[in-house]
PDB file of C-alpha atoms and ligand atoms in Angstrom:
ATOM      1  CA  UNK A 707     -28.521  11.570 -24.560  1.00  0.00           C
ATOM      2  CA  UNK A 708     -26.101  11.954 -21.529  1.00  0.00           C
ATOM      3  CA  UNK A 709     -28.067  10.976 -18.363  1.00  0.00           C
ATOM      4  CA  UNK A 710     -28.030  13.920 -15.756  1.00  0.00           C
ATOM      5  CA  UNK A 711     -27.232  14.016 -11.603  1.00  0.00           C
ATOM      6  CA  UNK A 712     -29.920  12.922 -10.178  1.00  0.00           C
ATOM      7  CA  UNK A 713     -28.818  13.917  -6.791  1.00  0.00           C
ATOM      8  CA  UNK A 714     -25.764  14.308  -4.504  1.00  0.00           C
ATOM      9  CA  UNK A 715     -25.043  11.305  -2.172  1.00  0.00           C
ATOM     10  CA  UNK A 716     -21.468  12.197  -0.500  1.00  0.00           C
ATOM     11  CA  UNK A 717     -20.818  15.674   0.019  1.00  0.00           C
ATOM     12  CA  UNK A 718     -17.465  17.407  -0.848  1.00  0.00           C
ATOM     13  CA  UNK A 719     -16.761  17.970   3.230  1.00  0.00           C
ATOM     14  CA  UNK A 720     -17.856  14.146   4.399  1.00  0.00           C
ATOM     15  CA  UNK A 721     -15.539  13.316   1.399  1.00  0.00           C
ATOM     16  CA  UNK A 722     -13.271  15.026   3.087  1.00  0.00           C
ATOM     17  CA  UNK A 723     -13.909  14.117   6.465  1.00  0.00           C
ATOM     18  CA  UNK A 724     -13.663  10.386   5.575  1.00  0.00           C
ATOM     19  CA  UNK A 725     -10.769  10.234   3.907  1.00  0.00           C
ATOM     20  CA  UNK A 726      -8.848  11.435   7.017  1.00  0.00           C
ATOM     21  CA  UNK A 727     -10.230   9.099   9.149  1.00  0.00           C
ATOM     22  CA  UNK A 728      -9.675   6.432   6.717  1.00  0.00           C
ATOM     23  CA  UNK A 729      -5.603   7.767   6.281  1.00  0.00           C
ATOM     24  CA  UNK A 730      -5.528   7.492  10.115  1.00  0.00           C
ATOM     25  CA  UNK A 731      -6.866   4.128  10.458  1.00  0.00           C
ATOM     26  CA  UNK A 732      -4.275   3.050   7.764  1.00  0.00           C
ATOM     27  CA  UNK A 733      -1.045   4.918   8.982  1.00  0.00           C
ATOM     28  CA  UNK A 734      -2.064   3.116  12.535  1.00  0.00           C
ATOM     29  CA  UNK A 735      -1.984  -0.053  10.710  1.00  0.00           C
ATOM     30  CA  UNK A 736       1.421   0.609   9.043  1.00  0.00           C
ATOM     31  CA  UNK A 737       2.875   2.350  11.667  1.00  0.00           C
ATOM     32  CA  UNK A 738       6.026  -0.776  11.458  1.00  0.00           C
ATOM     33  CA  UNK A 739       6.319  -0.554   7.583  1.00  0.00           C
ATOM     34  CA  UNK A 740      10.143   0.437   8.110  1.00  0.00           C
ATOM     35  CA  UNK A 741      11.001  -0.312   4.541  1.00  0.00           C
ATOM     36  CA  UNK A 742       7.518   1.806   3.384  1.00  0.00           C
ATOM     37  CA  UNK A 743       4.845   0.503   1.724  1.00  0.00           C
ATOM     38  CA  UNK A 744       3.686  -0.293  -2.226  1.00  0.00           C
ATOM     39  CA  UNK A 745       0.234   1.192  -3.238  1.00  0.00           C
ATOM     40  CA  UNK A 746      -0.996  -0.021  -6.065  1.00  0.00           C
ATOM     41  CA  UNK A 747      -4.255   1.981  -7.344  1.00  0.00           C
ATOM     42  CA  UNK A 748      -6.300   0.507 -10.433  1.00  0.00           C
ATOM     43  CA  UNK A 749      -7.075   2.754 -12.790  1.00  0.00           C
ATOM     44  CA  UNK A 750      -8.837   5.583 -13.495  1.00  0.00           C
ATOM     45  CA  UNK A 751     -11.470   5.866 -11.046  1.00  0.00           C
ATOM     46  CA  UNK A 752      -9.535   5.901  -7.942  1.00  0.00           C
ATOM     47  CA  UNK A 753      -7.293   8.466  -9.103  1.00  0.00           C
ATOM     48  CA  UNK A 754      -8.973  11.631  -6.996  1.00  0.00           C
ATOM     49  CA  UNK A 755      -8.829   9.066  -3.798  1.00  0.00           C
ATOM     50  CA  UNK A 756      -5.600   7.752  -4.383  1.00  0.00           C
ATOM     51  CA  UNK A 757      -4.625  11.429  -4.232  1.00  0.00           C
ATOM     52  CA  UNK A 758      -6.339  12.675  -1.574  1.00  0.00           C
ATOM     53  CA  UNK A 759      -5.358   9.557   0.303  1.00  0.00           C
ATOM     54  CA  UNK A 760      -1.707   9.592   0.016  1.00  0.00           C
ATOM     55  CA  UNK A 761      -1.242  13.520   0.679  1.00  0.00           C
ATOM     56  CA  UNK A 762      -1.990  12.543   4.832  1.00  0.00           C
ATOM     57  CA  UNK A 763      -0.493   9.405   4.959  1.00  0.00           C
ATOM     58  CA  UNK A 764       3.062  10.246   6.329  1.00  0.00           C
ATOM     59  CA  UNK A 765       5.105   7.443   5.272  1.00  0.00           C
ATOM     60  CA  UNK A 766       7.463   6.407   2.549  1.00  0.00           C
ATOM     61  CA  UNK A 767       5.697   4.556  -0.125  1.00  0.00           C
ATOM     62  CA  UNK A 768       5.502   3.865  -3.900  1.00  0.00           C
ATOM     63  CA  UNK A 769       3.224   3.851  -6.004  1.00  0.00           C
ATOM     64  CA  UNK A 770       1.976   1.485  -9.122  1.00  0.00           C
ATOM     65  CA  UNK A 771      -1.003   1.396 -11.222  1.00  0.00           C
ATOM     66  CA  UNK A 772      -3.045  -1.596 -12.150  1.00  0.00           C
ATOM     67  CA  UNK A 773      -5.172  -1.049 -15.485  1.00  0.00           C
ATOM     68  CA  UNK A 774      -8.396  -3.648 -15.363  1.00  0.00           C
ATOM     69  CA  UNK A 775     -11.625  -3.195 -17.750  1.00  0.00           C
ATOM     70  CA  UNK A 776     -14.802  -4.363 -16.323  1.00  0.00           C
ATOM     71  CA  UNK A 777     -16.824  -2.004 -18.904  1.00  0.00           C
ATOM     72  CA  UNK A 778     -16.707  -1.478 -22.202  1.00  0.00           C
ATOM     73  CA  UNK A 779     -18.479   1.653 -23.444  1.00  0.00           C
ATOM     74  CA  UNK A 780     -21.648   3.230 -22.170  1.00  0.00           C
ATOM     75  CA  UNK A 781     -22.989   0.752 -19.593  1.00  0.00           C
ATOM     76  CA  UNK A 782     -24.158   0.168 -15.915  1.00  0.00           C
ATOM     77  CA  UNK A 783     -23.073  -3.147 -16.258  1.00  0.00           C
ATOM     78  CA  UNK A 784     -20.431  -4.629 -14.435  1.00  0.00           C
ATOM     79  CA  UNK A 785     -18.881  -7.581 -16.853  1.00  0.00           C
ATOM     80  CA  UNK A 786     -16.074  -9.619 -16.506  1.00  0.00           C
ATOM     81  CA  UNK A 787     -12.674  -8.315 -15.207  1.00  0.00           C
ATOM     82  CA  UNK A 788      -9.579  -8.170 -16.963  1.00  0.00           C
ATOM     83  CA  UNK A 789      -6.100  -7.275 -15.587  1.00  0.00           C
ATOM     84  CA  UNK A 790      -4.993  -5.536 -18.727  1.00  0.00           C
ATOM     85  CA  UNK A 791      -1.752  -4.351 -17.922  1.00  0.00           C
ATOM     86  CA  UNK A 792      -0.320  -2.737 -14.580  1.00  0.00           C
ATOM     87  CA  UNK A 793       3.260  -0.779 -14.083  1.00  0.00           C
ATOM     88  CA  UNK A 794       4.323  -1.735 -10.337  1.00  0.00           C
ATOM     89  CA  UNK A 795       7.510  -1.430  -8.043  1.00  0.00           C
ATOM     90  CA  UNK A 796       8.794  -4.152  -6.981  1.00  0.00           C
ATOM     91  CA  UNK A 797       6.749  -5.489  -3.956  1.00  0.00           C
ATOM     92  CA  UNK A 798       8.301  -8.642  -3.476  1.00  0.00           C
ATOM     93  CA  UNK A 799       8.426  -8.439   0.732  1.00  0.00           C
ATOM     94  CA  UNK A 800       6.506  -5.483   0.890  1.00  0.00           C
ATOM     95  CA  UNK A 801       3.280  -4.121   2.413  1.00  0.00           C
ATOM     96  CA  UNK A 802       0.985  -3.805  -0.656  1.00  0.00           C
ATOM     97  CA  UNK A 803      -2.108  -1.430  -0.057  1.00  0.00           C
ATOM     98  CA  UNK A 804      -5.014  -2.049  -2.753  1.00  0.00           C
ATOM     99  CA  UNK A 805      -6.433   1.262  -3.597  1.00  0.00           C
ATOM    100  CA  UNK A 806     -10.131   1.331  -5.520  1.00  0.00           C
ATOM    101  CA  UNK A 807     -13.041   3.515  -6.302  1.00  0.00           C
ATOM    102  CA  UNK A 808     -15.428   1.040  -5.365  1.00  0.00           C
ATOM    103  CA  UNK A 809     -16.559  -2.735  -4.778  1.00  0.00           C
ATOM    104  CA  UNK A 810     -19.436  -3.278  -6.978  1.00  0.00           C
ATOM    105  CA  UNK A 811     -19.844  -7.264  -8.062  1.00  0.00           C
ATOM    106  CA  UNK A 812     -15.827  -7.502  -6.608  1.00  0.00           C
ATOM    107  CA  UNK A 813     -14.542  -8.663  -9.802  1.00  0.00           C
ATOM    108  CA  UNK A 814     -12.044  -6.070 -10.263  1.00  0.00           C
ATOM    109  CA  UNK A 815     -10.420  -6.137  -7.128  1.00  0.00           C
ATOM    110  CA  UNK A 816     -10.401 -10.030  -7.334  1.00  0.00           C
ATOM    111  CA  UNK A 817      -8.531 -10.140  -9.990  1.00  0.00           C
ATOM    112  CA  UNK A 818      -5.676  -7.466  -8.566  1.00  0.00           C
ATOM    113  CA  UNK A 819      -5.413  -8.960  -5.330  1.00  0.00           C
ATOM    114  CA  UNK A 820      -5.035 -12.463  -7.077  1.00  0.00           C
ATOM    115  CA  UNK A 821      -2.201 -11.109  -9.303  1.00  0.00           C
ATOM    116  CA  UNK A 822      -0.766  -8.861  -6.268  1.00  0.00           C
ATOM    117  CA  UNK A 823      -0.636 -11.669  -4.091  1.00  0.00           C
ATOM    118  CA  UNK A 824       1.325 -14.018  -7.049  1.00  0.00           C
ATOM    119  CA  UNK A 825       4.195 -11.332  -6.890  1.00  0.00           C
ATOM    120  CA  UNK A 826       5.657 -12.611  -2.779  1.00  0.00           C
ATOM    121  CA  UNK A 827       4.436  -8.957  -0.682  1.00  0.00           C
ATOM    122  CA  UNK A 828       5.076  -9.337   2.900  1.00  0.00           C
ATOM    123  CA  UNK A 829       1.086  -8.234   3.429  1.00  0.00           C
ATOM    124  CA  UNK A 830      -1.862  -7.643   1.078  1.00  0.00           C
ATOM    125  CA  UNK A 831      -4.558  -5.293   1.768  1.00  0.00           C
ATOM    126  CA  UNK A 832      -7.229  -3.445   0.433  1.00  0.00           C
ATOM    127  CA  UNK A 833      -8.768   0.225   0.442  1.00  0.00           C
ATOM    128  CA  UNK A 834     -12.103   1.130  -1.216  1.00  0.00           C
ATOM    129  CA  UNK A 835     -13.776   4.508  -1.041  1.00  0.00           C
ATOM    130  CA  UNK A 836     -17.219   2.761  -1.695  1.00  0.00           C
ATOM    131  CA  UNK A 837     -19.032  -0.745  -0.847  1.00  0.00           C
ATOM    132  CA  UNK A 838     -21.922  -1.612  -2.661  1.00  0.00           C
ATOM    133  CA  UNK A 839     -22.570  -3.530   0.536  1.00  0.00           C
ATOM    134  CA  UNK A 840     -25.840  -5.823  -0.700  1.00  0.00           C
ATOM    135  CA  UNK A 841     -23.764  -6.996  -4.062  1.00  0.00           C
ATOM    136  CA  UNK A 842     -19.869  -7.245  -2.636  1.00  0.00           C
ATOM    137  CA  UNK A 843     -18.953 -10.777  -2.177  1.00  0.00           C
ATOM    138  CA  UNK A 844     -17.354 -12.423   0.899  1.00  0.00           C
ATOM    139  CA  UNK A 845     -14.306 -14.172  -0.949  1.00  0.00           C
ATOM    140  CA  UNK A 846     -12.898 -10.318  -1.568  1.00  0.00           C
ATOM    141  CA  UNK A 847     -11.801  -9.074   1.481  1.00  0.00           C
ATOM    142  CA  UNK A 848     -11.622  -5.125   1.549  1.00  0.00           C
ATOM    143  CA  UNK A 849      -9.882  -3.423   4.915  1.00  0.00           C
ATOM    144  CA  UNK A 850     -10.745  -0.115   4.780  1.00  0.00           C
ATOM    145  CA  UNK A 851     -13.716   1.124   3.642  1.00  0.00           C
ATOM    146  CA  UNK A 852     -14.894   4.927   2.971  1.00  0.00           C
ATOM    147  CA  UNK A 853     -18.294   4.241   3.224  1.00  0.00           C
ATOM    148  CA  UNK A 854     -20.473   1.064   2.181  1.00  0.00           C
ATOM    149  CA  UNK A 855     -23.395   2.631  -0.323  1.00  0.00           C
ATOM    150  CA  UNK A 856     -27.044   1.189  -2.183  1.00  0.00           C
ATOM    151  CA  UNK A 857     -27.010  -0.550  -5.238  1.00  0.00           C
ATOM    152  CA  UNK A 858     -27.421   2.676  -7.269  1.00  0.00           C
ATOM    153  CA  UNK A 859     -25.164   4.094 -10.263  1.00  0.00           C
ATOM    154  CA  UNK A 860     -22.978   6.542  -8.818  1.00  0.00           C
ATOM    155  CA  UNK A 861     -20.221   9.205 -10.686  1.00  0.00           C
ATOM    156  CA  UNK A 862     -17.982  12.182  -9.383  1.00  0.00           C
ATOM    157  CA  UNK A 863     -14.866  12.123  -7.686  1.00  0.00           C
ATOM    158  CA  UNK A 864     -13.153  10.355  -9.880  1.00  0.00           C
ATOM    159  CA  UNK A 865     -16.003   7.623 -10.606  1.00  0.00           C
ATOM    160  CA  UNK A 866     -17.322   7.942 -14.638  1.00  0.00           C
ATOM    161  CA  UNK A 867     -20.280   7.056 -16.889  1.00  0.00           C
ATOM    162  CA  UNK A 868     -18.859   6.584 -20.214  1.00  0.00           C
ATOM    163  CA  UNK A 869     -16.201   8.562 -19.201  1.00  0.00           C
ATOM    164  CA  UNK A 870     -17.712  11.953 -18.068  1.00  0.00           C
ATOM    165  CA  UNK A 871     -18.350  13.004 -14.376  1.00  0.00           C
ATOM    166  CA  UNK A 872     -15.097  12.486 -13.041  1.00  0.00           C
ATOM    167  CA  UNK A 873     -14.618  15.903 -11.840  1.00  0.00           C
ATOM    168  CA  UNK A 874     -17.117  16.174 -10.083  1.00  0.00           C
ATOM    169  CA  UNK A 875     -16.031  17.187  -6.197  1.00  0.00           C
ATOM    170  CA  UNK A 876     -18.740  15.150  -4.768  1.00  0.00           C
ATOM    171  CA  UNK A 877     -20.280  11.540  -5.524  1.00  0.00           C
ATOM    172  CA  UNK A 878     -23.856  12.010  -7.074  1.00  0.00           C
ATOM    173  CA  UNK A 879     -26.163   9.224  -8.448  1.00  0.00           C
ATOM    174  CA  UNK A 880     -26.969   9.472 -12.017  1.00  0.00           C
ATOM    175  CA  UNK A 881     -30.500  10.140 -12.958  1.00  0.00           C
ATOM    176  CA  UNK A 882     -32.841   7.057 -14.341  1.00  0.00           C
ATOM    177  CA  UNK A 883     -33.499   9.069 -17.578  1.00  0.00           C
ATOM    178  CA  UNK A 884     -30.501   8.092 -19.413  1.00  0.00           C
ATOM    179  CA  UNK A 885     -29.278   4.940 -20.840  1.00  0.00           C
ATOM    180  CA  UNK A 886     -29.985   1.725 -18.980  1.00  0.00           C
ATOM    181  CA  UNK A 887     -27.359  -1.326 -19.368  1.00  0.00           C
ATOM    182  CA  UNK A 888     -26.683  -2.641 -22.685  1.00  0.00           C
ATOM    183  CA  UNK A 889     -24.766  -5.650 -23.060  1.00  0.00           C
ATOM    184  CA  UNK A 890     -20.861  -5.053 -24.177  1.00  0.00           C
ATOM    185  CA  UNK A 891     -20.209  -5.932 -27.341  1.00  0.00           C
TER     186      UNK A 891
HETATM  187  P1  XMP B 906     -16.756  -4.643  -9.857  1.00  0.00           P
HETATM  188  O1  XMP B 906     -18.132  -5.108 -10.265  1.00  0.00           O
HETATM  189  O2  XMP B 906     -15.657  -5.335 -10.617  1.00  0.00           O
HETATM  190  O3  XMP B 906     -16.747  -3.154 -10.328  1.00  0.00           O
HETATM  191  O4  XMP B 906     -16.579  -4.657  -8.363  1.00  0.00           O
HETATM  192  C1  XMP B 906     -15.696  -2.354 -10.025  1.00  0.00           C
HETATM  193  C2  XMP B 906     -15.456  -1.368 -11.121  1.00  0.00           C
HETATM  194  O5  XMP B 906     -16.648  -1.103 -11.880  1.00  0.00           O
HETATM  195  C3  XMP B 906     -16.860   0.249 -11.980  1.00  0.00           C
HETATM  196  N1  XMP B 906     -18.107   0.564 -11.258  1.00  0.00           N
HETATM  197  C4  XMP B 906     -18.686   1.748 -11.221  1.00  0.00           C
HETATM  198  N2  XMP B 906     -18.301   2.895 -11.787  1.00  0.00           N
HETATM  199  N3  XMP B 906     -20.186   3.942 -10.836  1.00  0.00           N
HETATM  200  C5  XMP B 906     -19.069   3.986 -11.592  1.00  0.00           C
HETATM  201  O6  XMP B 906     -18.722   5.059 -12.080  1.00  0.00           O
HETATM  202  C6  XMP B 906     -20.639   2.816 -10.241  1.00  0.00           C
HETATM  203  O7  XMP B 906     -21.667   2.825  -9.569  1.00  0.00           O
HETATM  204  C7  XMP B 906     -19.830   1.664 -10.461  1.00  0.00           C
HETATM  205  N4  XMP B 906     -19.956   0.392 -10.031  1.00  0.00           N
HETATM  206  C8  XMP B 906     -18.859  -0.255 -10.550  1.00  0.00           C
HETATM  207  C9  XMP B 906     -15.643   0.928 -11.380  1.00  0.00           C
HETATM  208  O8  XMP B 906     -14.718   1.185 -12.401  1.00  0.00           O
HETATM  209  C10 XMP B 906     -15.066  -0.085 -10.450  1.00  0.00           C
HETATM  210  O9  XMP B 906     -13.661  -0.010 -10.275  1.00  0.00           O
END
């Protein structure tokens, strides 16, 4: 059975709220990008950030998408990352904004910003809407953060449990009663 909300954590108007701030706090940092910047967003559960994000920053940019599993199926479990495939712009000299859902174990975004910074940008940084802050490791280095959250399953805006949820205007943790991890096969 498909495990239910448990409870809302982020709200649609602190969603909102942050974002802003966040979009201000990186235009300030890119206010010099002359030649714009490249975002590149992994895939798929950054996609209602990435485009609530990049309607209020003012600035010429491009866009590429980085495809990485970490889970296979219906599990909590974070496994090993895997750049799978990614369609980018050419950044070669460029500012090159990271854009995630969230930093769980920080596999996934060690593995872009490894293969990001192989490709000769001018500048590498990153932008997360969510920390787990307890579990996020020191050697991944995240910029901008929407807001650093407990160690608890979360889904909604844009965030999925076996691929439902992402709809959802608001982040919400899942209820206990449903699955628990199960190892990928
Ligand atoms: P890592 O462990 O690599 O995880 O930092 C990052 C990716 O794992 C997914 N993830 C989650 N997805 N709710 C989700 O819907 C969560 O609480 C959660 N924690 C990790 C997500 O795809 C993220 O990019």
């Amino acid at each position: 059975m498909e495990p239910t909300i448990d409870r809302i954590l982020i709200s649609e108007n602190a969603l909102r709220d942050r974002v802003a701030a966040l979009a201000e706090e990186i235009a300030a940092t890119y206010r010099d990008a002359d030649g714009g910047i490249a975002i590149v967003t992994v895939l798929a559960g950054s996609i209602v950030f990435l485009a609530d994000l990049i309607r209020r920053l003012p600035m010429r940019m491009r866009v590429g998408l980085a495809m990485v599993s970490s889970y296979a199926g219906p599990t909590r479990v974070s496994e090993g990352a895997v750049l799978r495939s990614w369609s980018l712009p050419d950044v070669a000299g460029l500012d090159v904004l990271i854009v995630d859902d969230i930093v769980d174990t920080g596999g996934t975004l060690r593995v872009v910003q490894r293969a990001v910074a192989g490709l000769d940008p001018r500048s590498v940084r990153t932008a997360v809407l969510l920390r787990k802050v307890a579990k996020a490791p020191a050697d991944v280095s995240v910029d901008f953060v929407g807001f650093d959250i407990e160690d608890v399953f979360v889904v909604g805006y844009g965030l999925d449990y076996d691929g439902v949820y992402r709809n959802l205007p608001y982040v919400a943790v899942l209820a206990d009663g449903g699955p628990g991890p199960r190892p990928v096969s």
